[in-house]
Coordinates of C-alpha atoms in Angstrom, one line a residue:
Chain F
X1 CA 12.5 16.4 -32.6
X2 CA 16.1 15.3 -32.6
X3 CA 16.5 12.4 -30.7
X4 CA 19.2 13.6 -28.1
X5 CA 16.5 16.3 -27.1
X6 CA 13.5 14.0 -26.4
X7 CA 13.4 13.5 -22.3
X8 CA 14.4 10.7 -20.0
X9 CA 11.4 8.8 -18.6
X10 CA 11.7 7.8 -14.8
X11 CA 9.1 5.6 -13.2
X12 CA 8.7 4.3 -9.4
X13 CA 5.2 3.0 -7.8
X14 CA 5.1 6.2 -5.9
X15 CA 7.2 9.0 -4.6
X16 CA 10.4 7.0 -3.7
X17 CA 11.7 7.7 -7.0
X18 CA 12.1 11.1 -6.7
X19 CA 15.2 10.7 -5.0
X20 CA 16.7 9.4 -8.0
X21 CA 15.0 12.0 -10.0
X22 CA 16.8 14.7 -7.8
X23 CA 19.9 13.2 -8.4
X24 CA 19.4 13.1 -12.3
X25 CA 18.2 17.0 -11.9
X26 CA 21.5 18.1 -10.3
X27 CA 24.0 15.6 -12.3
X28 CA 22.2 16.3 -15.9
X29 CA 21.0 19.4 -15.4
X30 CA 20.2 20.0 -19.3
X31 CA 18.2 16.7 -19.7
X32 CA 14.3 16.9 -19.9
X33 CA 12.7 14.5 -17.4
X34 CA 9.3 12.8 -17.6
X35 CA 8.5 11.5 -14.3
X36 CA 5.7 8.4 -13.7
X37 CA 4.5 7.6 -10.2
X38 CA 2.1 4.7 -10.1
X39 CA 0.3 6.3 -7.0
X40 CA -3.0 4.2 -7.6
X41 CA -1.3 0.8 -7.1
X42 CA 1.4 1.9 -4.7
X43 CA 3.2 0.2 -3.1
X44 CA 4.8 -2.4 -5.4
X45 CA 7.1 -3.7 -2.2
X46 CA 4.6 -6.1 -1.0
X47 CA 3.1 -7.4 -4.4
X48 CA 4.3 -10.3 -6.4
X49 CA 6.7 -10.7 -9.2
X50 CA 3.6 -11.2 -11.7
X51 CA 2.1 -8.1 -10.8
X52 CA 5.4 -5.8 -10.6
X53 CA 6.5 -7.1 -13.9
X54 CA 2.9 -6.2 -15.3
X55 CA 2.9 -2.7 -13.8
X56 CA 6.3 -2.1 -15.1
X57 CA 5.6 -2.8 -18.6
X58 CA 2.5 -0.5 -18.6
X59 CA 4.7 1.9 -17.1
X60 CA 7.6 1.8 -19.5
X61 CA 4.4 1.6 -22.6
X62 CA 2.9 5.0 -20.9
X63 CA 6.6 6.8 -20.7
X64 CA 6.9 5.9 -24.2
X65 CA 3.8 7.5 -25.3
X66 CA 5.6 10.7 -24.0
X67 CA 8.3 10.2 -26.6
X68 CA 11.2 9.4 -24.1
X69 CA 14.8 8.4 -25.4
X70 CA 15.8 6.3 -22.3
X71 CA 14.0 4.9 -19.1
X72 CA 15.3 4.8 -15.4
X73 CA 13.3 2.3 -13.4
X74 CA 13.5 4.3 -10.0
X75 CA 12.1 1.4 -7.9
X76 CA 14.3 -1.3 -6.5
X77 CA 11.1 -3.7 -6.6
X78 CA 10.5 -3.1 -10.3
X79 CA 14.4 -3.4 -11.1
X80 CA 15.1 -6.6 -9.2
X81 CA 12.0 -8.1 -10.9
X82 CA 11.5 -6.8 -14.0
X83 CA 14.7 -4.9 -15.3
X84 CA 15.9 -7.9 -17.4
X85 CA 12.2 -8.7 -19.2
X86 CA 11.6 -5.1 -19.7
X87 CA 15.2 -5.0 -21.7
X88 CA 13.9 -7.8 -23.4
X89 CA 10.6 -6.4 -24.5
X90 CA 11.5 -2.4 -25.1
X91 CA 13.9 -1.4 -27.9
X92 CA 15.2 1.5 -25.6
X93 CA 18.1 1.6 -23.1
X94 CA 16.7 1.0 -19.6
X95 CA 18.8 1.7 -16.7
X96 CA 17.7 0.0 -13.1
X97 CA 19.0 0.9 -9.6
X98 CA 20.1 -2.1 -8.3
X99 CA 23.4 -2.8 -10.3
X100 CA 24.7 1.0 -9.5
X101 CA 24.0 0.2 -5.7
X102 CA 26.1 -2.8 -5.5
X103 CA 29.2 -1.2 -7.3
X104 CA 29.2 1.4 -5.0
X105 CA 28.5 -0.7 -2.2
X106 CA 31.5 -3.3 -3.1
X107 CA 33.8 -0.1 -3.7
X108 CA 32.9 1.3 -0.1
X109 CA 33.1 -1.9 2.3
X110 CA 36.3 -2.8 3.7
X111 CA 35.4 -5.8 5.8
X112 CA 33.4 -7.1 3.0
X113 CA 30.2 -7.4 4.7
X114 CA 27.1 -5.7 3.3
X115 CA 23.9 -5.1 4.8
X116 CA 20.8 -4.9 2.2
X117 CA 17.6 -3.4 3.8
X118 CA 14.4 -3.4 1.2
X119 CA 11.0 -4.2 0.6
X120 CA 9.9 -7.7 1.2
X121 CA 9.8 -7.7 -2.9
X122 CA 13.1 -7.0 -3.5
X123 CA 14.6 -8.8 -0.8
X124 CA 12.4 -12.3 -2.1
X125 CA 13.9 -11.9 -5.6
X126 CA 17.3 -12.1 -4.3
X127 CA 18.8 -9.6 -6.8
X128 CA 21.2 -8.3 -4.3
X129 CA 22.8 -11.1 -2.8
X130 CA 22.9 -12.7 -6.5
X131 CA 24.7 -9.7 -8.2
X132 CA 27.4 -9.1 -5.4
X133 CA 28.1 -12.8 -5.4
X134 CA 28.8 -12.6 -9.3
X135 CA 30.9 -9.5 -8.7
X136 CA 33.0 -10.8 -5.6
X137 CA 32.4 -14.2 -4.3
X138 CA 34.3 -13.3 -1.1
X139 CA 31.5 -10.7 0.0
X140 CA 29.1 -11.6 2.4
X141 CA 25.7 -10.2 2.4
X142 CA 22.9 -9.9 5.3
X143 CA 19.5 -9.1 4.2
X144 CA 16.3 -7.8 5.7
X145 CA 13.0 -6.9 4.3
X146 CA 11.6 -3.6 6.3
X147 CA 7.6 -3.4 5.4
X148 CA 7.1 -0.6 8.0
X149 CA 9.8 2.1 6.5
X150 CA 7.5 3.0 3.2
X151 CA 4.3 3.6 5.3
X152 CA 6.3 5.4 7.9
X153 CA 8.2 7.9 5.3
X154 CA 4.8 8.4 3.5
X155 CA 3.5 9.3 7.0
X156 CA 6.3 11.8 7.4
X157 CA 7.4 10.4 10.8
X158 CA 11.2 10.6 9.6
X159 CA 12.7 11.4 13.1
X160 CA 10.1 9.8 15.4
X161 CA 10.8 7.7 18.6
X162 CA 8.5 4.9 16.9
X163 CA 10.7 5.2 13.9
X164 CA 13.9 4.6 15.4
X165 CA 12.2 1.4 17.7
X166 CA 11.0 -0.1 14.4
X167 CA 14.7 0.5 12.5
X168 CA 16.7 -0.9 15.9
X169 CA 14.4 -3.8 15.4
X170 CA 14.7 -4.4 11.8
X171 CA 18.5 -3.7 11.7
X172 CA 19.3 -6.4 14.3
X173 CA 20.3 -8.7 12.3
X174 CA 22.7 -6.5 10.2
X175 CA 24.1 -4.9 13.8
X176 CA 24.8 -8.6 14.7
X177 CA 26.8 -9.3 11.3
X178 CA 28.9 -6.6 12.0
X179 CA 28.1 -5.0 8.5
X180 CA 30.6 -1.9 7.4
X181 CA 28.0 -0.8 4.8
X182 CA 24.5 -0.7 4.4
X183 CA 22.7 -0.6 1.0
X184 CA 19.5 1.3 1.2
X185 CA 17.8 -1.1 -1.4
X186 CA 14.6 1.2 -1.5
X187 CA 14.2 4.8 -3.1
X188 CA 12.3 5.9 0.1
X189 CA 14.9 5.0 2.4
X190 CA 17.1 7.8 2.0
X191 CA 15.1 10.0 3.9
X192 CA 15.3 7.8 7.0
X193 CA 19.2 8.4 6.7
X194 CA 19.1 10.1 10.3
X195 CA 17.5 7.5 12.0
X196 CA 19.6 4.7 10.4
X197 CA 22.8 6.4 11.5
X198 CA 21.4 6.9 15.0
X199 CA 21.0 3.1 15.0
X200 CA 24.2 1.7 13.7
X201 CA 26.4 4.2 14.5
X202 CA 28.4 6.6 12.2
X203 CA 31.0 3.6 11.2
X204 CA 28.4 1.9 9.2
X205 CA 28.5 3.4 5.5
X206 CA 25.1 4.3 4.2
X207 CA 24.9 3.5 0.1
X208 CA 21.9 5.0 -1.5
X209 CA 22.3 4.2 -5.3
X210 CA 20.6 7.6 -6.5
X211 CA 23.7 9.5 -7.3
X212 CA 25.3 6.3 -8.9
X213 CA 22.2 5.9 -10.9
X214 CA 22.6 9.5 -12.5
X215 CA 26.1 8.7 -13.3
X216 CA 25.2 5.5 -15.2
X217 CA 22.7 7.5 -16.9
X218 CA 25.3 10.1 -17.7
X219 CA 27.7 7.9 -19.4
X220 CA 25.4 5.8 -21.2
X221 CA 24.0 8.9 -22.8
X222 CA 27.1 9.9 -23.8
X223 CA 28.2 6.6 -25.1
X224 CA 25.0 6.6 -27.5
X225 CA 25.0 10.1 -28.5
X226 CA 21.9 10.5 -26.8
X227 CA 22.8 13.3 -24.4
X228 CA 21.3 16.7 -24.9
X229 CA 22.9 19.8 -25.8
X230 CA 24.4 21.7 -22.7
X231 CA 23.2 25.2 -21.8
X232 CA 19.6 24.9 -22.3
X233 CA 16.7 25.0 -19.7
X234 CA 15.3 21.6 -18.7
X235 CA 11.5 20.7 -18.5
X236 CA 10.5 18.4 -15.8
X237 CA 7.0 16.7 -16.4
X238 CA 5.2 15.0 -13.6
X239 CA 2.6 12.3 -14.1
X240 CA 0.9 9.9 -11.5
X241 CA -2.0 7.2 -11.5
X242 CA -3.8 8.8 -8.5
X243 CA -3.8 11.8 -6.0
X244 CA -1.8 14.6 -7.9
X245 CA -2.6 17.0 -5.0
X246 CA -1.2 14.8 -2.3
X247 CA 1.7 14.1 -4.7
X248 CA 2.5 17.2 -5.1
X249 CA 2.6 18.2 -1.2
X250 CA 4.6 15.2 -0.5
X251 CA 7.3 15.8 -3.1
X252 CA 8.8 18.6 -1.4
X253 CA 10.3 16.5 1.0
X254 CA 12.1 14.3 -1.4
X255 CA 13.2 17.2 -4.1
X256 CA 13.4 20.4 -1.9
X257 CA 11.8 22.0 -4.7
X258 CA 8.1 22.9 -5.2
X259 CA 6.8 21.2 -8.4
X260 CA 4.2 23.5 -10.1
X261 CA 2.2 20.5 -11.9
X262 CA 1.1 17.3 -11.6
X263 CA -1.0 15.6 -14.0
X264 CA -3.2 12.8 -13.3
X265 CA -3.2 9.8 -16.3
X266 CA -6.3 7.7 -16.9
X267 CA -5.5 4.1 -17.4
Chain X
X1 CA -30.3 -22.3 -9.4
X2 CA -33.0 -21.1 -7.3
X3 CA -31.9 -17.5 -6.5
X4 CA -31.8 -18.2 -2.8
X5 CA -29.3 -20.7 -3.3
X6 CA -26.8 -18.4 -4.8
X7 CA -24.0 -16.9 -2.9
X8 CA -23.2 -13.6 -1.1
X9 CA -20.4 -11.5 -2.9
X10 CA -17.9 -9.8 -0.1
X11 CA -15.0 -7.6 -1.3
X12 CA -12.1 -6.0 0.5
X13 CA -8.9 -3.9 -0.9
X14 CA -7.0 -7.2 0.7
X15 CA -7.5 -9.2 4.0
X16 CA -9.2 -6.8 6.4
X17 CA -12.8 -7.9 5.2
X18 CA -12.2 -11.4 6.3
X19 CA -13.0 -10.0 10.1
X20 CA -16.5 -9.5 8.1
X21 CA -16.7 -12.8 6.5
X22 CA -16.0 -14.6 9.7
X23 CA -18.9 -13.1 11.1
X24 CA -21.1 -13.8 8.0
X25 CA -19.7 -17.8 8.6
X26 CA -20.9 -17.5 12.0
X27 CA -24.2 -15.9 11.6
X28 CA -25.5 -17.1 8.4
X29 CA -23.8 -20.6 8.5
X30 CA -26.0 -22.1 5.6
X31 CA -25.0 -19.1 3.0
X32 CA -22.2 -19.6 0.3
X33 CA -19.8 -16.9 0.3
X34 CA -17.6 -15.7 -2.4
X35 CA -14.8 -13.5 -1.2
X36 CA -12.6 -11.0 -3.3
X37 CA -9.3 -9.1 -1.9
X38 CA -8.0 -6.7 -4.3
X39 CA -4.7 -7.7 -3.3
X40 CA -3.1 -6.2 -6.6
X41 CA -3.9 -2.9 -5.8
X42 CA -4.3 -2.8 -1.8
X43 CA -4.3 -0.4 0.2
X44 CA -7.6 1.5 -0.5
X45 CA -7.4 3.6 2.1
X46 CA -4.4 6.1 1.1
X47 CA -6.0 6.3 -2.5
X48 CA -8.3 9.1 -3.9
X49 CA -12.3 8.8 -4.1
X50 CA -12.2 8.5 -7.9
X51 CA -9.7 5.5 -7.7
X52 CA -11.5 4.0 -4.7
X53 CA -15.1 4.5 -6.8
X54 CA -13.4 2.9 -9.9
X55 CA -11.8 -0.2 -7.9
X56 CA -15.1 -0.9 -6.5
X57 CA -17.1 -0.7 -9.5
X58 CA -14.5 -3.0 -11.1
X59 CA -15.1 -5.6 -7.9
X60 CA -18.8 -5.7 -8.2
X61 CA -18.8 -6.7 -11.6
X62 CA -16.3 -9.5 -10.8
X63 CA -18.4 -10.7 -8.4
X64 CA -21.4 -10.5 -10.3
X65 CA -19.7 -12.8 -12.8
X66 CA -19.8 -15.3 -9.9
X67 CA -23.6 -15.3 -9.8
X68 CA -23.8 -13.4 -6.1
X69 CA -27.4 -12.7 -4.9
X70 CA -26.3 -9.4 -2.8
X71 CA -23.0 -7.8 -2.2
X72 CA -21.1 -6.7 0.9
X73 CA -18.7 -4.1 0.5
X74 CA -16.3 -5.0 3.8
X75 CA -14.2 -2.3 3.2
X76 CA -14.6 1.0 5.2
X77 CA -12.7 3.0 2.5
X78 CA -15.0 1.8 -0.3
X79 CA -18.1 1.9 1.6
X80 CA -17.7 5.4 2.8
X81 CA -16.4 6.7 -1.0
X82 CA -18.4 4.2 -3.3
X83 CA -21.6 2.9 -1.8
X84 CA -24.0 5.4 -3.2
X85 CA -22.8 5.0 -6.4
X86 CA -22.4 1.3 -6.6
X87 CA -26.2 1.3 -5.4
X88 CA -27.0 3.6 -8.6
X89 CA -24.9 1.4 -10.8
X90 CA -25.9 -2.0 -10.0
X91 CA -29.2 -3.6 -9.5
X92 CA -28.8 -5.9 -6.7
X93 CA -28.9 -5.3 -2.6
X94 CA -25.3 -3.9 -1.6
X95 CA -24.8 -3.8 2.2
X96 CA -21.7 -1.6 3.4
X97 CA -20.2 -1.3 6.9
X98 CA -20.5 2.3 7.7
X99 CA -24.1 2.3 9.0
X100 CA -24.5 -0.8 10.7
X101 CA -20.9 0.5 13.1
X102 CA -22.8 3.8 13.5
X103 CA -26.0 2.3 14.8
X104 CA -24.1 0.3 17.5
X105 CA -21.6 3.2 18.6
X106 CA -25.1 5.4 18.9
X107 CA -26.4 2.5 21.0
X108 CA -23.2 2.0 22.8
X109 CA -22.2 5.6 24.0
X110 CA -23.4 6.9 27.7
X111 CA -21.7 10.2 27.1
X112 CA -22.5 10.9 23.3
X113 CA -18.6 11.6 22.6
X114 CA -17.5 9.2 19.8
X115 CA -14.1 8.2 18.3
X116 CA -13.5 7.1 14.8
X117 CA -10.5 5.8 13.6
X118 CA -9.9 4.7 10.2
X119 CA -7.8 4.8 6.9
X120 CA -7.1 8.7 5.4
X121 CA -9.4 7.7 2.9
X122 CA -12.7 7.0 5.2
X123 CA -11.9 9.7 7.5
X124 CA -11.5 12.4 4.4
X125 CA -14.7 11.2 3.3
X126 CA -16.7 12.7 6.2
X127 CA -19.0 9.7 5.9
X128 CA -18.8 8.7 9.9
X129 CA -19.5 12.3 11.2
X130 CA -22.1 13.0 8.6
X131 CA -24.2 9.7 9.2
X132 CA -23.5 10.2 13.2
X133 CA -24.9 13.6 12.8
X134 CA -27.6 12.6 10.7
X135 CA -29.1 10.4 13.7
X136 CA -28.0 12.0 16.8
X137 CA -27.4 15.7 16.7
X138 CA -26.2 15.9 20.0
X139 CA -23.7 13.3 19.6
X140 CA -20.0 14.6 19.2
X141 CA -17.5 13.0 17.0
X142 CA -13.7 12.9 16.9
X143 CA -11.9 11.3 13.8
X144 CA -8.3 10.4 13.6
X145 CA -7.1 8.8 10.4
X146 CA -4.3 6.1 11.4
X147 CA -2.5 5.4 8.3
X148 CA 0.3 3.1 9.9
X149 CA -2.3 0.6 11.4
X150 CA -2.8 -1.4 8.5
X151 CA 1.0 -2.2 7.4
X152 CA 1.4 -2.8 11.2
X153 CA -1.6 -5.3 10.9
X154 CA 0.0 -6.7 7.9
X155 CA 3.4 -7.1 9.3
X156 CA 1.8 -8.9 12.2
X157 CA 3.0 -6.9 14.8
X158 CA 0.0 -6.6 16.9
X159 CA 1.0 -6.5 20.1
X160 CA 4.9 -5.0 20.2
X161 CA 6.0 -2.2 22.1
X162 CA 6.1 -0.1 18.5
X163 CA 2.5 -0.7 17.7
X164 CA 1.3 0.5 21.4
X165 CA 3.2 3.6 20.8
X166 CA 2.1 3.9 17.6
X167 CA -1.6 3.7 19.1
X168 CA -0.7 6.2 21.8
X169 CA 0.0 8.7 19.2
X170 CA -2.9 8.5 16.8
X171 CA -5.4 8.1 20.0
X172 CA -4.1 11.3 22.0
X173 CA -7.2 13.7 20.6
X174 CA -9.5 10.8 21.3
X175 CA -8.4 10.3 24.8
X176 CA -8.3 14.0 25.4
X177 CA -11.9 14.4 24.2
X178 CA -12.7 11.9 26.8
X179 CA -14.6 9.8 24.2
X180 CA -16.8 6.6 25.8
X181 CA -17.1 5.0 22.3
X182 CA -14.3 4.1 19.5
X183 CA -15.5 3.0 16.0
X184 CA -13.0 1.0 14.7
X185 CA -13.4 2.5 10.9
X186 CA -11.5 0.1 9.1
X187 CA -11.9 -3.9 9.1
X188 CA -8.3 -4.6 10.0
X189 CA -8.5 -2.9 13.0
X190 CA -10.4 -5.6 15.1
X191 CA -7.2 -7.4 15.1
X192 CA -5.3 -4.5 17.2
X193 CA -8.1 -4.8 20.1
X194 CA -5.3 -5.5 22.9
X195 CA -3.5 -2.9 22.0
X196 CA -6.3 -0.3 21.5
X197 CA -7.6 -1.1 25.2
X198 CA -4.4 -0.9 26.8
X199 CA -4.0 2.4 25.4
X200 CA -7.7 3.6 26.0
X201 CA -8.3 1.5 29.1
X202 CA -11.5 -0.8 29.7
X203 CA -14.1 1.9 30.0
X204 CA -13.9 3.1 26.5
X205 CA -16.3 0.6 24.3
X206 CA -14.8 -0.8 20.9
X207 CA -17.1 -0.7 18.2
X208 CA -16.3 -3.1 15.2
X209 CA -19.0 -3.4 12.6
X210 CA -18.2 -7.0 11.5
X211 CA -21.0 -8.3 13.7
X212 CA -23.5 -5.8 13.0
X213 CA -23.0 -6.3 9.5
X214 CA -23.8 -10.0 9.4
X215 CA -27.6 -9.1 11.2
X216 CA -28.0 -6.6 8.5
X217 CA -27.2 -9.2 5.9
X218 CA -29.5 -11.5 7.4
X219 CA -32.2 -9.3 8.1
X220 CA -32.1 -8.2 4.4
X221 CA -32.2 -11.6 3.1
X222 CA -35.1 -12.6 5.2
X223 CA -37.1 -9.5 4.0
X224 CA -36.5 -10.2 0.4
X225 CA -36.9 -13.7 0.5
X226 CA -33.4 -14.5 -0.5
X227 CA -31.9 -16.7 2.6
X228 CA -30.5 -20.0 1.7
X229 CA -32.7 -23.2 3.0
X230 CA -31.2 -23.9 6.6
X231 CA -29.3 -27.0 7.0
X232 CA -27.2 -27.3 4.0
X233 CA -23.5 -27.0 4.0
X234 CA -22.0 -23.7 2.8
X235 CA -19.3 -23.4 0.2
X236 CA -16.6 -20.5 0.4
X237 CA -14.5 -19.4 -2.4
X238 CA -11.5 -17.2 -2.0
X239 CA -10.4 -14.8 -5.1
X240 CA -7.5 -12.3 -5.0
X241 CA -6.0 -10.1 -7.8
X242 CA -2.3 -10.8 -6.5
X243 CA -0.5 -13.2 -4.2
X244 CA -2.9 -16.0 -3.3
X245 CA -0.3 -17.9 -1.4
X246 CA 0.7 -14.8 0.8
X247 CA -3.4 -14.7 1.2
X248 CA -3.8 -18.3 2.3
X249 CA -1.1 -17.6 5.2
X250 CA -2.2 -14.5 6.2
X251 CA -5.9 -15.3 6.1
X252 CA -5.6 -17.7 9.3
X253 CA -5.0 -14.7 11.7
X254 CA -8.2 -13.2 10.4
X255 CA -10.5 -16.3 10.4
X256 CA -8.9 -18.8 13.1
X257 CA -9.4 -21.2 10.0
X258 CA -7.4 -22.7 7.0
X259 CA -8.3 -21.4 3.9
X260 CA -7.9 -24.8 1.5
X261 CA -7.8 -22.8 -2.2
X262 CA -7.2 -19.4 -3.0
X263 CA -7.7 -18.4 -6.8
X264 CA -5.8 -15.8 -8.6
X265 CA -8.3 -13.9 -10.9
X266 CA -6.5 -12.0 -13.9
X267 CA -7.8 -8.4 -14.7

């Protein structure tokens, strides 16, 4: 098979990365995609750096067995802890979600005050403030770990009163700091946009990296001569380490699209 | 080493099993205990039967390497899916948490209406209603999965308004059914007793299996001649698969006791 006809491999700890996948499907309709959700070990956001690195390496190895031409790390916890090590370990282009989100946030903010919400692992890594400071030393960053957001999304409580109250609690510091831009630093969080807008008001711009990630992937494919020929019908493949049926049911909320087939891989 | 001086092995997906450990410490003060929390793969309650069985077998094998004389499965998700298979696989006495809780609930209920709250995995297994029906065919069981309770406990939001509202939502069906007894079918839930009492009122008796499990262990040790000699000072050992420092900090809320040393085991 010609290299440019190979698929792009995408992984996440579970479902959240489907927000990135959806954007890849719409911006790169000719590209085959293989998605892996590590649902046996989800979540990553409450785990240690060491474990996240180990899991991420295993996920890339798994995707390489499926003959992919590029890897998208569609998980903020993995991107913030493991991206550098993955790039050192594997000889394949690897795109993470942190930098595209930061670039968009810096292009969006007017006051230079940026809020970041993410899992404890991502916040603990310091990846967002470090990269923002490197690109704009005047920008101010206010970070907040939101460990209950992923379970709330997984439970499907996207617009319940309780979810609104949890969000109000988590966003206190960011509101007080008068941030005008909020990075959704976890691929689950775009599903909470309605609640986040209610808490913060419409003047705060919500930055979700999914769209930007797909643009970075597009540019990189073109630069490296890896883009698939246009006018072909792309194939999608979904792999998980646990609960394929649950994944299939939940995926619709992320993709607005019914997945036909989800395969469970054995470790 | 004489067999009766060997330790008892206890495992859970993470922290919750410490409620059982605490009861073993207080009712069997002469027994050495080795606790394993599978914090790299926590939670189990949202995973499949297959994964829970695989993880549980690996956990027993790990504890056997530490030369234990008995295993306590201090996790409802494991007990409900894996207990029978573990007993078939390993030649060692194994105690679960389901039966002791059911026995206590049946001894407690006056109206014969029993509520069960637990993780999706435990509820999905049907283990509680099946065992209750086998022991008392007149008892009525109302079950409810509460996937947000474990994350709320792990976040430390034990008496927040939000936690109260989540509980009110989850317990609706059980209140409507007028249950007079509620089985806390997850070892994390005893930490939510204050909230659960507020929602249900004091007339509903809360059944937490930790105390009963330690009585079952005590009887079994005596029957099998495995009890340690009295008047010795017990040793405790704590093993986790991830984040030993986090475990150490959180453990105090479960044990009212400072753990000196937590070891990370490599898989």
